[in-house]
Amino acid sequence: MKNRLTERGMYAFMRIITYFIVVVIGYILFDIFRGGIGAISWKFLTDSPRKSGAEGGIFPVIVGTLCLVLGTIAVALPLGMAAAIHLSEYATQGRLTRAIRLAIVTLAGIPSIVFGLFGLGLFVIFLGFKASILSGSLTLACMILPVIIVSSEEALKAVPRSFREASLALGASKWLTIRRNVLPYALPGMLTGSILGVGRAAGETAPILLTVAAFYLPKLPHSIFDQVMALPYHLYILSTQLPDVDAVRPMQYGTALVLIALVLGLNLAAIFLRIHFRKKYRW
Amino acid sequence: MTRGHWNDKVIQLLLLCAAMFSIIVVALIFLFLTKESLPFGKDPGFAALLGLRWNPVSFEKPSFGIIPLVTGSLLVTALAILFAVPFGVIGAVHIAEVARPAERELFKPFIELLAGIPSVVIGFFGLVVLSPLIKNIFNLPSGQSALTGALLLALMAIPTIITISEDAIRSVPNSYKEASLSLGATRLQTIWKVTVPAASSGIMAAVMLGVGRVIGETMAVMMVTGNAAVITASPFESVRTMTATIAAEMGEVAFGSAHYRALFCVGVVLLLATFGLNLIALRVMKKHRIARE
């Protein structure tokens, strides 16, 4: 009888711990939402910042982050998907493949600030791209490459062998088989995983801190060689670098909410896409 | 040879190049961090890094001792792991073994959502909500302390630990549990004495990857630990981590100065630490997989 009681107690304890984690996450989201919703208005979203961001809106900041995200996608998506196709369809067990896989895992574990140092050393200084959208996008692309490769490979592996065998048996070449009979079915899964990577790129601060982000630059970029402001860095500036940080609290919450909406919106889109396609393709 | 055949060969080669790109990036990261930090060995000399004071902007005698930064990182990381491991592992056990299916379907993605919240937003939350809370609870002069940073980092490590541990726990064969239950062990005894030990290498790997994430985390820590470069073991004091030092100071240094080189040296230390942790985690996970088969 006493054992049964301790057992019940232990279960309750484990449940409380789990619920506690969930409640904390919920509270963070709730707090940002509650604080930010009042600050967000059409004017806030479409106006330029004034007085180092203490007044005005965050329009150039949003544009800056979108530029970085698009640049990152343009570089990382084709590279990552091509690498995944190689690993899943062509690669044989061997030293080279093992080295590639080790490199991917290593890349996934490198801290974001180290990517920032790398981008500073290679793109900003050595290649002379200066602090620019180009440098920032390339740095972020290197950072999210492993996410895209790993999830794309999983999507490719999920396409049944029989799809490939049927096409090969009819005399189609390997690439034709992949293009016609594998990629169309794997593409939704590949995109889903990639969106998660892109979401991560949109929210990262440390790499862009050293490669692109401007402290205060209230105008729109003209080319990929321009500096821009970006949402994560702007939030950091607003909450720690301004003379009177308490006075700009609403601006901080507003920026945080826009950033979270962008990143979590991307993540949620990926989750819904996954559910949708899982229902559509069943084999 | 037909044209189609050549086409296939070219595409195969292109795909291989794309796959090799990861190796190239890793090599370039090591190369450029070394290249930018090596000249430090000539001017102040690498021995300067072992000093106990980090004061690179002093006019009379700048000192580049990274020991306070390393101890700062270690203190925050150790505290964070102290919080994150019990919560993460118990949460993973609950979700994998105890929770109803509906609960599991809801909780797992929700906890993974936490991994998606940008670290700067977590840092902002820490600054505005957690830091004043810590200040009031422990009656400190300032809420900017190692403890505040560690709590935020624990929060960021928990999704990593839960996701990977849960997979490991769920991959324990049913026959193990059935054997234990048939011998008369209760479900709880089976969970803690059979299932969790059988999944222990996977859980270890999860913890290691969590530590890697915590050591490398920059923004959240920079915003709430107060950034005083002192050597301390007290969780209530302000500390300065390696990551925060790079992020805070790199914007203001002159290119090519000793300070600039020193920051790259800190980067190399970080890179090697996370690289080592990852290799260990990988090895442990491989052992786990072999044991399973």
Coordinates of C-alpha atoms in Angstrom, one line a residue:
Chain A
M1 CA 0.0 0.0 0.0
K2 CA 2.8 2.4 0.9
N3 CA 4.6 1.5 -2.3
R4 CA 1.5 2.3 -4.3
L5 CA 1.5 5.7 -2.6
T6 CA 5.1 6.5 -3.4
E7 CA 4.5 5.4 -6.9
R8 CA 1.6 7.8 -7.3
G9 CA 3.6 10.5 -5.7
M10 CA 6.5 10.0 -8.2
Y11 CA 4.2 10.1 -11.1
A12 CA 2.7 13.3 -9.9
F13 CA 6.1 14.7 -9.4
M14 CA 7.2 13.9 -13.0
R15 CA 4.0 15.3 -14.3
I16 CA 4.5 18.5 -12.3
I17 CA 8.0 18.9 -13.7
T18 CA 6.8 18.5 -17.3
Y19 CA 3.9 20.8 -16.9
F20 CA 6.2 23.4 -15.3
I21 CA 8.4 23.4 -18.4
V22 CA 5.3 23.8 -20.6
V23 CA 3.9 26.6 -18.4
V24 CA 7.2 28.5 -18.5
I25 CA 7.3 28.4 -22.3
G26 CA 3.7 29.5 -22.4
Y27 CA 4.4 32.3 -20.0
I28 CA 7.3 33.7 -22.1
L29 CA 5.1 33.7 -25.2
F30 CA 2.2 35.2 -23.3
D31 CA 4.4 37.9 -21.8
I32 CA 5.9 39.0 -25.1
F33 CA 2.4 38.9 -26.7
R34 CA 0.8 40.9 -23.9
G35 CA 3.6 43.5 -23.9
G36 CA 3.9 43.7 -27.7
I37 CA 0.4 43.8 -28.9
G38 CA -0.3 47.3 -27.6
A39 CA 2.8 48.7 -29.3
I40 CA 2.0 47.3 -32.7
S41 CA 0.2 49.6 -35.0
W42 CA 0.2 50.2 -38.7
K43 CA 2.5 53.2 -38.0
F44 CA 4.9 51.1 -36.0
L45 CA 5.2 48.6 -38.8
T46 CA 5.6 51.1 -41.7
D47 CA 7.5 54.1 -40.1
S48 CA 11.2 54.7 -40.0
P49 CA 12.9 54.7 -36.5
R50 CA 13.9 58.0 -35.0
K51 CA 16.2 59.0 -32.2
S52 CA 18.3 55.8 -32.4
G53 CA 15.1 53.8 -32.5
A54 CA 13.6 55.3 -29.3
E55 CA 10.7 56.7 -31.4
G56 CA 9.1 56.0 -34.7
G57 CA 8.6 52.5 -36.3
I58 CA 10.7 49.6 -37.4
F59 CA 10.0 49.3 -41.2
P60 CA 13.6 49.4 -42.4
V61 CA 14.4 46.9 -39.7
I62 CA 11.8 44.4 -41.0
V63 CA 13.0 45.0 -44.6
G64 CA 16.6 44.3 -43.4
T65 CA 15.7 41.0 -41.9
L66 CA 13.7 40.0 -44.9
C67 CA 16.6 40.8 -47.2
L68 CA 18.9 38.7 -45.0
V69 CA 16.4 35.8 -45.0
L70 CA 16.0 35.9 -48.8
G71 CA 19.8 36.1 -49.3
T72 CA 20.3 33.2 -47.0
I73 CA 17.6 31.1 -48.8
A74 CA 19.2 31.9 -52.2
V75 CA 22.5 30.5 -51.0
A76 CA 21.7 27.7 -48.6
L77 CA 18.7 26.1 -50.2
P78 CA 20.2 25.0 -53.5
L79 CA 23.5 24.0 -51.9
G80 CA 21.8 22.1 -49.1
M81 CA 19.3 20.3 -51.2
A82 CA 22.0 19.3 -53.8
A83 CA 24.2 18.0 -50.9
A84 CA 21.3 16.0 -49.6
I85 CA 20.6 14.5 -53.0
H86 CA 24.2 13.4 -53.2
L87 CA 24.2 11.9 -49.8
S88 CA 20.9 10.1 -50.2
E89 CA 21.1 8.9 -53.8
Y90 CA 24.7 8.8 -55.0
A91 CA 27.0 8.5 -52.0
T92 CA 28.6 5.2 -51.3
Q93 CA 29.9 4.1 -47.9
G94 CA 33.4 5.3 -47.7
R95 CA 35.9 7.7 -46.3
L96 CA 34.7 10.7 -48.3
T97 CA 31.1 10.2 -47.2
R98 CA 32.1 9.7 -43.6
A99 CA 34.1 13.0 -43.8
I100 CA 31.1 14.8 -45.3
R101 CA 28.9 13.6 -42.5
L102 CA 31.4 14.5 -39.8
A103 CA 31.7 18.0 -41.3
I104 CA 27.9 18.4 -41.2
V105 CA 27.7 17.4 -37.6
T106 CA 30.6 19.6 -36.7
L107 CA 29.0 22.5 -38.5
A108 CA 25.8 22.0 -36.6
G109 CA 27.6 22.2 -33.3
I110 CA 29.7 25.3 -33.9
P111 CA 28.4 28.3 -31.8
S112 CA 26.8 31.1 -33.7
I113 CA 29.3 33.7 -32.5
V114 CA 32.1 31.6 -34.0
F115 CA 30.2 31.8 -37.3
G116 CA 30.2 35.5 -36.8
L117 CA 34.0 35.6 -36.4
F118 CA 34.4 33.3 -39.5
G119 CA 32.2 35.6 -41.6
L120 CA 34.1 38.6 -40.3
G121 CA 37.4 37.1 -41.2
L122 CA 36.5 35.6 -44.6
F123 CA 33.7 37.6 -46.1
V124 CA 34.0 41.0 -44.5
I125 CA 37.7 41.4 -44.5
F126 CA 39.4 38.8 -46.7
L127 CA 37.0 38.9 -49.6
G128 CA 36.3 42.6 -49.1
F129 CA 32.5 42.4 -49.0
K130 CA 32.5 44.8 -46.0
A131 CA 29.6 44.7 -43.5
S132 CA 26.8 44.0 -46.0
I133 CA 23.7 41.9 -46.8
L134 CA 26.0 39.7 -48.9
S135 CA 28.4 39.0 -46.0
G136 CA 25.6 38.4 -43.5
S137 CA 23.6 36.1 -45.8
L138 CA 26.6 34.0 -46.7
T139 CA 27.5 33.7 -43.0
L140 CA 23.9 32.7 -42.0
A141 CA 23.8 30.3 -45.0
C142 CA 26.9 28.4 -43.8
M143 CA 25.2 28.2 -40.3
I144 CA 21.9 26.7 -41.4
L145 CA 23.4 24.4 -44.1
P146 CA 23.4 21.4 -41.7
V147 CA 19.7 21.8 -40.9
I148 CA 18.7 21.9 -44.5
I149 CA 20.9 19.0 -45.5
V150 CA 19.8 16.7 -42.7
S151 CA 16.1 17.3 -43.1
S152 CA 16.2 17.1 -46.9
E153 CA 18.1 13.8 -46.7
E154 CA 15.4 12.5 -44.4
A155 CA 12.7 13.5 -46.9
L156 CA 14.5 11.8 -49.8
K157 CA 15.0 8.7 -47.8
A158 CA 11.3 8.5 -47.0
V159 CA 10.5 8.0 -50.7
P160 CA 10.1 4.2 -51.2
R161 CA 12.8 2.3 -53.2
S162 CA 10.1 0.9 -55.5
F163 CA 9.6 4.4 -57.0
R164 CA 13.2 4.4 -58.1
E165 CA 13.3 0.8 -59.2
A166 CA 10.3 1.2 -61.4
S167 CA 11.8 4.1 -63.3
L168 CA 15.3 2.5 -63.6
A169 CA 13.7 -0.8 -64.8
L170 CA 12.1 1.2 -67.7
G171 CA 15.5 2.4 -68.8
A172 CA 15.5 5.9 -67.4
S173 CA 18.9 7.2 -66.3
K174 CA 19.7 7.8 -62.6
W175 CA 19.3 11.6 -62.7
L176 CA 16.1 11.3 -64.8
T177 CA 14.7 8.9 -62.2
I178 CA 15.6 11.3 -59.3
R179 CA 14.1 14.3 -61.1
R180 CA 10.9 12.6 -62.2
N181 CA 10.2 10.0 -59.6
V182 CA 11.9 11.0 -56.4
L183 CA 12.2 14.8 -56.1
P184 CA 8.5 15.6 -56.7
Y185 CA 7.6 13.4 -53.7
A186 CA 10.4 14.5 -51.5
L187 CA 10.2 18.2 -52.2
P188 CA 7.5 19.1 -49.7
G189 CA 9.5 17.4 -46.9
M190 CA 12.7 19.1 -48.1
L191 CA 11.0 22.5 -48.0
T192 CA 9.5 21.9 -44.6
G193 CA 12.9 21.2 -43.0
S194 CA 14.4 24.1 -44.8
I195 CA 11.8 26.5 -43.4
L196 CA 12.9 25.5 -39.9
G197 CA 16.5 26.4 -40.8
V198 CA 15.4 29.7 -42.3
G199 CA 13.5 30.5 -39.1
R200 CA 16.6 30.0 -37.2
A201 CA 18.6 32.3 -39.5
A202 CA 15.9 35.0 -39.1
G203 CA 16.3 35.0 -35.3
E204 CA 20.1 34.8 -34.9
T205 CA 21.9 37.8 -33.6
A206 CA 25.5 36.9 -33.0
P207 CA 26.5 36.1 -36.6
I208 CA 25.0 39.3 -38.1
L209 CA 26.4 41.4 -35.3
L210 CA 29.8 41.1 -36.8
T211 CA 29.0 40.8 -40.5
V212 CA 26.1 43.1 -41.4
A213 CA 23.9 44.7 -38.7
A214 CA 23.9 48.5 -38.4
F215 CA 23.4 50.1 -35.0
Y216 CA 21.1 52.8 -36.5
L217 CA 20.5 53.2 -40.2
P218 CA 16.9 54.4 -40.8
K219 CA 16.8 53.9 -44.6
L220 CA 16.2 51.1 -47.0
P221 CA 19.1 49.2 -48.6
H222 CA 19.8 49.7 -52.3
S223 CA 22.0 46.7 -53.1
I224 CA 23.4 43.6 -51.5
F225 CA 26.5 45.5 -50.6
D226 CA 24.6 47.8 -48.2
Q227 CA 24.4 47.5 -44.4
V228 CA 21.0 47.0 -42.9
M229 CA 19.3 47.0 -39.5
A230 CA 17.9 43.6 -38.5
L231 CA 15.1 42.7 -36.0
P232 CA 17.2 40.6 -33.5
Y233 CA 20.0 43.1 -33.3
H234 CA 17.6 46.0 -33.1
L235 CA 15.9 44.3 -30.1
Y236 CA 19.3 44.0 -28.5
I237 CA 20.1 47.6 -29.1
L238 CA 16.7 48.8 -27.8
S239 CA 16.9 46.8 -24.6
T240 CA 20.5 47.3 -23.6
Q241 CA 22.2 50.2 -25.5
L242 CA 19.9 53.1 -25.3
P243 CA 20.3 55.7 -22.5
D244 CA 16.9 55.2 -21.0
V245 CA 15.9 51.6 -21.7
D246 CA 12.8 51.7 -19.5
A247 CA 11.2 54.5 -21.5
V248 CA 11.3 52.5 -24.7
R249 CA 9.8 49.4 -23.2
P250 CA 6.8 49.3 -25.6
M251 CA 9.2 49.6 -28.6
Q252 CA 11.2 46.7 -27.3
Y253 CA 8.1 44.5 -26.8
G254 CA 6.8 45.5 -30.2
T255 CA 10.0 44.5 -31.9
A256 CA 10.2 41.3 -29.9
L257 CA 6.7 40.4 -30.9
V258 CA 7.3 41.0 -34.6
L259 CA 10.5 38.9 -34.4
I260 CA 8.7 36.1 -32.6
A261 CA 5.8 36.2 -35.0
L262 CA 8.1 36.0 -37.9
V263 CA 10.1 33.1 -36.6
L264 CA 7.3 31.1 -35.0
G265 CA 5.1 31.8 -38.0
L266 CA 7.7 30.1 -40.2
N267 CA 8.0 27.2 -37.8
L268 CA 4.2 26.8 -37.6
A269 CA 4.0 27.0 -41.4
A270 CA 6.5 24.1 -41.6
I271 CA 4.6 22.0 -39.1
F272 CA 1.3 22.5 -40.9
L273 CA 2.9 21.8 -44.3
R274 CA 4.3 18.6 -42.9
I275 CA 0.9 17.5 -41.6
H276 CA -0.8 18.4 -44.9
F277 CA 1.7 16.5 -47.1
R278 CA 1.8 13.5 -44.7
K279 CA -2.0 13.2 -45.4
K280 CA -1.6 13.7 -49.1
Y281 CA 1.2 11.3 -49.9
R282 CA 0.8 7.9 -48.3
W283 CA 2.6 4.9 -49.5
Chain B
M1 CA 28.7 7.5 -74.9
T2 CA 25.3 9.2 -75.3
R3 CA 24.7 12.8 -74.5
G4 CA 22.3 11.8 -71.7
H5 CA 25.1 9.8 -70.1
W6 CA 27.4 12.8 -70.0
N7 CA 24.6 14.9 -68.6
D8 CA 24.2 12.5 -65.8
K9 CA 27.9 12.5 -65.0
V10 CA 28.0 16.3 -64.9
I11 CA 25.1 16.5 -62.5
Q12 CA 26.5 13.8 -60.3
L13 CA 29.8 15.8 -60.1
L14 CA 27.9 19.0 -59.2
L15 CA 26.0 17.3 -56.5
L16 CA 29.2 15.9 -55.1
C17 CA 30.7 19.4 -55.1
A18 CA 27.7 20.7 -53.1
A19 CA 28.1 17.9 -50.6
M20 CA 31.8 18.7 -50.3
F21 CA 31.0 22.3 -49.5
S22 CA 30.3 21.4 -45.8
I23 CA 33.9 20.1 -45.5
I24 CA 35.2 23.2 -47.2
V25 CA 33.3 25.5 -44.8
V26 CA 34.5 23.6 -41.7
A27 CA 38.1 23.8 -43.1
L28 CA 37.7 27.5 -43.8
I29 CA 36.3 28.2 -40.3
F30 CA 39.4 26.5 -38.7
L31 CA 41.7 28.2 -41.2
F32 CA 40.3 31.8 -40.7
L33 CA 40.1 31.6 -37.0
T34 CA 43.6 30.4 -36.8
K35 CA 44.8 32.9 -39.4
E36 CA 43.3 35.9 -37.5
S37 CA 44.5 34.7 -34.0
L38 CA 48.0 33.5 -34.8
P39 CA 49.7 36.9 -34.9
F40 CA 48.8 37.3 -31.3
G41 CA 51.5 34.7 -30.5
K42 CA 54.1 37.1 -31.9
D43 CA 53.1 40.4 -30.3
P44 CA 51.9 39.9 -26.7
G45 CA 52.6 36.1 -27.0
F46 CA 50.1 33.4 -26.2
A47 CA 51.3 33.2 -22.6
A48 CA 49.4 36.5 -22.0
L49 CA 46.2 34.6 -22.5
L50 CA 46.8 32.6 -19.4
G51 CA 46.7 35.7 -17.2
L52 CA 44.0 36.3 -14.5
R53 CA 42.9 39.7 -15.7
W54 CA 40.9 40.6 -18.9
N55 CA 41.4 44.3 -19.4
P56 CA 42.2 44.8 -23.1
V57 CA 41.4 48.5 -23.3
S58 CA 43.7 49.7 -20.5
F59 CA 46.0 52.5 -21.7
E60 CA 49.0 51.7 -19.6
K61 CA 49.1 48.0 -19.7
P62 CA 46.3 46.1 -21.5
S63 CA 45.9 42.5 -20.1
F64 CA 44.5 39.7 -22.2
G65 CA 44.1 36.9 -19.6
I66 CA 41.1 34.8 -20.7
I67 CA 40.9 32.8 -17.4
P68 CA 38.1 35.0 -16.0
L69 CA 36.2 34.5 -19.2
V70 CA 36.7 30.8 -19.2
T71 CA 35.6 30.5 -15.6
G72 CA 32.7 32.7 -16.3
S73 CA 31.6 30.4 -19.1
L74 CA 32.2 27.3 -17.0
L75 CA 30.2 28.7 -14.0
V76 CA 27.2 29.7 -16.1
T77 CA 27.3 26.4 -18.0
A78 CA 27.7 24.2 -14.9
L79 CA 24.7 26.0 -13.2
A80 CA 22.6 25.8 -16.4
I81 CA 23.3 22.0 -16.7
L82 CA 22.5 21.5 -13.0
F83 CA 19.0 22.9 -13.7
A84 CA 18.5 21.6 -17.2
V85 CA 19.5 17.9 -16.7
P86 CA 16.9 16.9 -14.1
F87 CA 14.1 18.9 -15.7
G88 CA 15.0 17.7 -19.2
V89 CA 15.4 14.0 -18.3
I90 CA 12.4 13.8 -16.0
G91 CA 10.4 15.7 -18.7
A92 CA 11.6 13.2 -21.4
V93 CA 10.8 10.2 -19.2
H94 CA 7.3 11.6 -18.5
I95 CA 6.6 12.3 -22.2
A96 CA 8.1 9.0 -23.4
E97 CA 6.7 6.6 -20.8
V98 CA 4.0 8.1 -18.7
A99 CA 2.1 10.7 -20.7
R100 CA -1.1 9.8 -22.6
P101 CA -0.7 9.8 -26.4
A102 CA -2.7 13.0 -26.7
E103 CA -0.5 14.7 -24.1
R104 CA 2.6 13.6 -25.9
E105 CA 1.4 14.8 -29.3
L106 CA 0.8 18.2 -27.7
F107 CA 3.8 18.6 -25.5
K108 CA 6.6 17.5 -27.8
P109 CA 6.0 20.1 -30.5
F110 CA 5.3 22.7 -27.9
I111 CA 8.6 22.1 -26.2
E112 CA 10.4 22.1 -29.6
L113 CA 8.8 25.5 -30.2
L114 CA 11.0 26.8 -27.3
A115 CA 14.0 25.9 -29.4
G116 CA 12.7 28.1 -32.1
I117 CA 12.4 31.3 -29.9
P118 CA 15.4 33.5 -30.9
S119 CA 18.0 33.7 -28.1
V120 CA 17.8 37.5 -28.1
V121 CA 14.0 37.3 -27.2
I122 CA 14.8 34.9 -24.4
G123 CA 17.5 37.4 -23.3
F124 CA 15.0 40.2 -23.4
F125 CA 12.5 38.2 -21.3
G126 CA 15.3 37.5 -18.9
L127 CA 16.2 41.2 -18.7
V128 CA 12.7 42.5 -18.2
V129 CA 11.0 39.7 -16.2
L130 CA 13.5 37.2 -14.7
S131 CA 16.3 39.6 -13.6
P132 CA 14.1 41.8 -11.4
L133 CA 12.6 38.6 -10.0
I134 CA 16.0 37.2 -9.0
K135 CA 17.0 40.6 -7.5
N136 CA 13.9 40.6 -5.3
I137 CA 14.0 36.9 -4.3
F138 CA 17.6 36.8 -3.3
N139 CA 17.8 40.5 -2.2
L140 CA 20.7 41.3 -4.5
P141 CA 21.9 44.7 -5.5
S142 CA 21.4 43.7 -9.1
G143 CA 19.6 40.9 -10.9
Q144 CA 22.3 40.7 -13.5
S145 CA 24.0 37.6 -12.2
A146 CA 25.4 34.2 -13.3
L147 CA 22.3 32.6 -11.9
T148 CA 20.0 34.6 -14.1
G149 CA 22.1 33.7 -17.2
A150 CA 22.1 30.0 -16.1
L151 CA 18.4 29.9 -15.7
L152 CA 17.9 31.2 -19.2
L153 CA 20.4 28.9 -20.7
A154 CA 18.8 25.9 -18.9
L155 CA 15.6 26.9 -20.6
M156 CA 17.4 26.9 -24.0
A157 CA 19.1 23.5 -23.4
I158 CA 15.9 21.8 -22.2
P159 CA 14.3 21.2 -25.7
T160 CA 17.6 19.7 -27.0
I161 CA 17.8 17.4 -23.9
I162 CA 14.2 16.4 -24.0
T163 CA 14.0 15.7 -27.8
I164 CA 17.1 13.5 -28.0
S165 CA 16.5 11.7 -24.6
E166 CA 12.9 11.0 -25.5
D167 CA 14.0 9.3 -28.7
A168 CA 16.6 7.3 -26.8
I169 CA 14.1 6.2 -24.1
R170 CA 11.5 5.3 -26.7
S171 CA 14.0 3.2 -28.7
V172 CA 14.5 0.9 -25.7
P173 CA 13.1 -2.5 -26.9
N174 CA 9.8 -3.5 -25.3
S175 CA 11.1 -6.9 -24.4
Y176 CA 13.3 -5.2 -21.7
K177 CA 10.3 -3.6 -20.0
E178 CA 8.2 -6.8 -20.4
A179 CA 10.9 -8.9 -18.8
S180 CA 11.1 -6.5 -15.9
L181 CA 7.4 -6.3 -15.4
S182 CA 6.9 -10.0 -15.6
L183 CA 9.4 -10.4 -12.7
G184 CA 7.0 -8.4 -10.6
A185 CA 8.7 -5.0 -10.8
T186 CA 6.3 -2.1 -10.8
R187 CA 6.0 0.3 -13.7
L188 CA 8.0 3.0 -11.9
Q189 CA 10.7 0.6 -10.9
T190 CA 10.9 -0.6 -14.5
I191 CA 11.2 3.0 -15.8
W192 CA 14.0 4.0 -13.5
K193 CA 15.8 0.7 -13.1
V194 CA 15.5 -0.8 -16.6
T195 CA 14.4 1.7 -19.3
V196 CA 16.4 4.8 -18.3
P197 CA 19.7 2.9 -17.7
A198 CA 19.2 1.1 -21.0
A199 CA 18.8 4.5 -22.7
S200 CA 21.6 6.1 -20.6
S201 CA 24.1 6.6 -23.5
G202 CA 21.5 8.3 -25.6
I203 CA 20.6 10.6 -22.6
M204 CA 24.4 11.3 -22.1
A205 CA 24.7 12.3 -25.7
A206 CA 21.6 14.6 -25.3
V207 CA 23.2 16.2 -22.2
M208 CA 26.5 16.7 -24.1
L209 CA 24.7 18.4 -27.1
G210 CA 22.9 20.5 -24.5
V211 CA 26.2 21.6 -23.0
G212 CA 27.5 22.4 -26.4
R213 CA 24.5 24.7 -27.0
V214 CA 24.8 26.3 -23.6
I215 CA 28.6 27.1 -24.0
G216 CA 28.1 28.6 -27.4
E217 CA 25.0 30.7 -26.5
T218 CA 25.7 34.4 -26.8
M219 CA 22.9 36.9 -26.7
A220 CA 20.8 35.7 -23.8
V221 CA 23.9 35.5 -21.6
M222 CA 25.3 38.8 -22.7
M223 CA 22.0 40.5 -21.8
V224 CA 21.6 39.2 -18.3
T225 CA 24.9 38.3 -16.7
G226 CA 26.2 41.8 -16.2
N227 CA 29.5 41.1 -18.0
A228 CA 32.0 41.8 -15.2
A229 CA 35.2 39.9 -16.0
V230 CA 35.9 38.6 -12.5
I231 CA 36.8 35.2 -11.3
T232 CA 34.1 33.9 -9.0
A233 CA 32.2 30.8 -8.0
S234 CA 29.2 32.6 -6.7
P235 CA 26.0 32.3 -8.7
F236 CA 24.9 35.7 -7.4
E237 CA 27.8 37.6 -8.9
S238 CA 28.1 39.1 -12.3
V239 CA 30.2 37.2 -14.8
R240 CA 31.4 37.6 -18.3
T241 CA 31.4 34.6 -20.7
M242 CA 33.7 34.0 -23.7
T243 CA 30.8 34.4 -26.1
A244 CA 29.6 37.7 -24.6
T245 CA 33.1 39.1 -24.7
I246 CA 33.5 38.5 -28.4
A247 CA 30.0 39.9 -29.2
A248 CA 30.3 42.9 -27.0
E249 CA 33.9 44.0 -27.9
M250 CA 34.4 43.0 -31.5
G251 CA 32.4 46.0 -32.7
E252 CA 34.7 48.4 -31.1
V253 CA 38.2 47.1 -31.7
A254 CA 40.7 48.3 -34.3
F255 CA 41.2 45.7 -37.1
G256 CA 44.5 43.9 -36.6
S257 CA 45.1 45.2 -33.0
A258 CA 46.2 42.9 -30.2
H259 CA 42.7 43.1 -28.8
Y260 CA 41.2 42.0 -32.1
R261 CA 43.6 39.0 -32.2
A262 CA 42.8 38.2 -28.6
L263 CA 39.1 38.0 -29.4
F264 CA 39.8 35.6 -32.2
C265 CA 41.9 33.5 -29.7
V266 CA 38.8 33.4 -27.5
G267 CA 36.9 32.2 -30.6
V268 CA 39.4 29.4 -31.1
V269 CA 39.0 28.2 -27.5
L270 CA 35.2 28.2 -28.0
L271 CA 35.5 26.3 -31.3
L272 CA 37.8 23.7 -29.9
A273 CA 35.6 23.2 -26.8
T274 CA 32.3 22.7 -28.8
F275 CA 34.1 20.6 -31.4
G276 CA 35.5 18.3 -28.6
L277 CA 32.0 18.0 -27.0
N278 CA 30.4 17.1 -30.3
L279 CA 32.9 14.4 -31.0
I280 CA 32.4 12.9 -27.6
A281 CA 28.6 13.1 -28.0
L282 CA 28.9 11.4 -31.4
R283 CA 31.0 8.6 -30.0
V284 CA 28.6 8.0 -27.2
M285 CA 25.6 8.0 -29.5
K286 CA 27.4 5.5 -31.8
K287 CA 28.0 3.2 -28.9
H288 CA 24.3 3.5 -28.0
R289 CA 23.3 2.4 -31.5
I290 CA 25.7 -0.5 -31.6
A291 CA 24.5 -1.7 -28.2
R292 CA 20.9 -1.5 -29.4
E293 CA 21.7 -3.7 -32.4

